Amino acid sequence: MLSNSSKYAIKGVLYLALNSDENHKIMVRDMHGIVNVPESYLAKLLQELSRHDIISSARGPKGGFYLSDNDRKRTLMDVVKVIDGEKRVTSCVLGLRNCDVDNPCVLHKLVGSNKTNFINVLERTTVQDLIDGKREIEEFFPL
């Protein structure tokens, strides 16, 4: 349901949430190896998120990417929408154009409620919510 690009972007945002603020900005070259995303690809993703005001950035010798307090209030869906567009998450699992509640495909009934729950989680979960559960993040995503 999520593209690798969205997964990489979320990993980058989580790293920034744990390690940056207005006074401590992080360069892509210093984080790409830790989040295990190619440097140029991560740079592209973070630049796109910055252009859409999902994360913050500053140019110059003390520049880099960071998360402000407002950025931490962004939801995971905000990140996904910028990277993949909302249709990627909400579209038919099989990619059929005419699949919906009134005209479900063969997988719609099997995954429909789970997919709805997943979308709700993306829409309700903020970056800060994940950081508040830092211990769980570190188990699966050592920073």
Short mmCIF file of C-alpha atoms in Angstrom, two decimals:
data_model
loop_
_atom_site.label_atom_id
_atom_site.label_comp_id
_atom_site.label_asym_id
_atom_site.label_seq_id
_atom_site.Cartn_x
_atom_site.Cartn_y
_atom_site.Cartn_z
CA MET A 1 0.00 0.00 0.00
CA LEU A 2 2.90 2.35 0.63
CA SER A 3 5.58 2.79 -1.98
CA ASN A 4 9.23 2.45 -1.07
CA SER A 5 9.47 6.21 -1.56
CA SER A 6 6.89 6.84 1.17
CA LYS A 7 8.58 4.34 3.46
CA TYR A 8 11.94 6.03 2.92
CA ALA A 9 10.41 9.45 3.49
CA ILE A 10 8.81 8.34 6.75
CA LYS A 11 12.14 6.87 7.91
CA GLY A 12 13.85 10.16 7.11
CA VAL A 13 11.20 12.18 8.94
CA LEU A 14 11.45 9.92 11.98
CA TYR A 15 15.21 10.31 12.05
CA LEU A 16 14.84 14.08 11.87
CA ALA A 17 12.19 14.02 14.59
CA LEU A 18 14.52 12.17 16.93
CA ASN A 19 17.70 14.06 16.11
CA SER A 20 16.98 17.59 14.94
CA ASP A 21 15.36 20.89 15.85
CA GLU A 22 15.66 24.56 14.89
CA ASN A 23 19.12 24.72 16.51
CA HIS A 24 20.42 21.39 15.20
CA LYS A 25 19.92 20.77 11.51
CA ILE A 26 20.98 17.60 9.75
CA MET A 27 22.53 17.16 6.33
CA VAL A 28 21.40 14.27 4.15
CA ARG A 29 24.98 13.00 3.92
CA ASP A 30 24.99 12.55 7.71
CA MET A 31 21.78 10.54 7.87
CA HIS A 32 21.34 8.50 4.68
CA GLY A 33 23.50 5.61 5.88
CA ILE A 34 21.72 5.42 9.20
CA VAL A 35 18.24 5.27 7.65
CA ASN A 36 19.57 3.02 4.88
CA VAL A 37 18.36 5.11 1.92
CA PRO A 38 20.58 6.18 -0.99
CA GLU A 39 21.82 9.72 -0.39
CA SER A 40 20.57 11.32 -3.60
CA TYR A 41 17.18 9.63 -3.30
CA LEU A 42 16.74 10.71 0.32
CA ALA A 43 17.76 14.26 -0.63
CA LYS A 44 15.08 14.34 -3.33
CA LEU A 45 12.40 13.07 -0.93
CA LEU A 46 13.32 15.50 1.85
CA GLN A 47 13.44 18.42 -0.57
CA GLU A 48 9.94 17.56 -1.76
CA LEU A 49 8.68 17.36 1.83
CA SER A 50 10.32 20.70 2.59
CA ARG A 51 8.72 22.33 -0.49
CA HIS A 52 5.33 21.23 0.85
CA ASP A 53 6.06 22.46 4.40
CA ILE A 54 5.99 18.97 5.92
CA ILE A 55 9.55 19.39 7.22
CA SER A 56 11.79 22.45 7.53
CA SER A 57 15.12 23.26 5.97
CA ALA A 58 17.73 25.99 5.97
CA ARG A 59 20.49 26.80 3.51
CA GLY A 60 24.00 27.80 4.28
CA PRO A 61 26.94 26.56 6.33
CA LYS A 62 24.74 25.67 9.30
CA GLY A 63 21.89 24.49 7.10
CA GLY A 64 20.18 21.18 6.68
CA PHE A 65 16.84 19.60 7.40
CA TYR A 66 15.01 19.66 10.71
CA LEU A 67 11.58 19.36 12.29
CA SER A 68 9.94 22.28 14.00
CA ASP A 69 7.25 21.84 16.63
CA ASN A 70 4.63 22.37 13.92
CA ASP A 71 6.29 19.81 11.65
CA ARG A 72 6.00 17.23 14.42
CA LYS A 73 2.21 17.70 14.37
CA ARG A 74 2.05 16.49 10.77
CA THR A 75 0.43 13.12 10.16
CA LEU A 76 1.92 10.19 8.35
CA MET A 77 -0.74 10.73 5.68
CA ASP A 78 0.66 14.23 5.11
CA VAL A 79 3.99 12.63 4.21
CA VAL A 80 2.41 9.95 2.02
CA LYS A 81 0.23 12.46 0.15
CA VAL A 82 3.26 14.54 -0.81
CA ILE A 83 5.36 11.58 -1.90
CA ASP A 84 2.76 9.28 -3.51
CA GLY A 85 -0.43 11.24 -3.72
CA GLU A 86 -3.55 10.20 -1.86
CA LYS A 87 -4.75 7.90 -4.65
CA ARG A 88 -1.86 5.50 -4.07
CA VAL A 89 -3.22 4.64 -0.64
CA THR A 90 -6.93 4.88 -1.36
CA SER A 91 -7.06 3.21 -4.78
CA CYS A 92 -8.01 -0.39 -5.50
CA VAL A 93 -5.47 -2.98 -4.39
CA LEU A 94 -5.59 -4.53 -7.86
CA GLY A 95 -5.38 -1.15 -9.55
CA LEU A 96 -8.86 -1.35 -11.07
CA ARG A 97 -10.44 2.01 -11.87
CA ASN A 98 -14.03 0.98 -11.25
CA CYS A 99 -13.56 -0.68 -7.88
CA ASP A 100 -15.47 0.94 -5.01
CA VAL A 101 -17.97 0.06 -2.30
CA ASP A 102 -20.79 -0.23 -4.84
CA ASN A 103 -18.74 -2.17 -7.40
CA PRO A 104 -16.11 -4.11 -5.41
CA CYS A 105 -13.34 -6.17 -6.99
CA VAL A 106 -12.62 -9.71 -5.80
CA LEU A 107 -10.15 -8.47 -3.15
CA HIS A 108 -12.21 -5.50 -1.98
CA LYS A 109 -14.21 -7.45 0.62
CA LEU A 110 -11.08 -9.21 1.87
CA VAL A 111 -8.94 -6.13 2.42
CA GLY A 112 -11.50 -3.31 2.51
CA SER A 113 -11.89 -2.95 6.28
CA ASN A 114 -8.16 -3.47 6.93
CA LYS A 115 -7.31 -0.89 4.32
CA THR A 116 -9.79 1.56 5.84
CA ASN A 117 -8.22 1.01 9.27
CA PHE A 118 -4.73 1.53 7.81
CA ILE A 119 -5.80 4.79 6.17
CA ASN A 120 -7.33 5.94 9.45
CA VAL A 121 -4.08 5.20 11.27
CA LEU A 122 -2.11 7.22 8.70
CA GLU A 123 -4.55 10.11 9.04
CA ARG A 124 -4.57 10.12 12.85
CA THR A 125 -0.94 9.33 13.68
CA THR A 126 1.38 12.30 13.93
CA VAL A 127 5.15 12.25 13.80
CA GLN A 128 5.13 13.23 17.48
CA ASP A 129 2.92 10.23 18.29
CA LEU A 130 5.60 7.96 16.87
CA ILE A 131 8.39 9.78 18.68
CA ASP A 132 6.49 9.46 21.95
CA GLY A 133 6.77 5.70 21.35
CA LYS A 134 10.54 5.99 20.76
CA ARG A 135 11.34 2.65 22.36
CA GLU A 136 9.23 0.81 19.78
CA ILE A 137 10.90 2.71 16.94
CA GLU A 138 14.36 1.78 18.14
CA GLU A 139 13.45 -1.92 18.26
CA PHE A 140 12.72 -1.98 14.53
CA PHE A 141 14.62 1.06 13.31
CA PRO A 142 17.84 1.49 15.26
CA LEU A 143 18.89 5.12 15.25
#
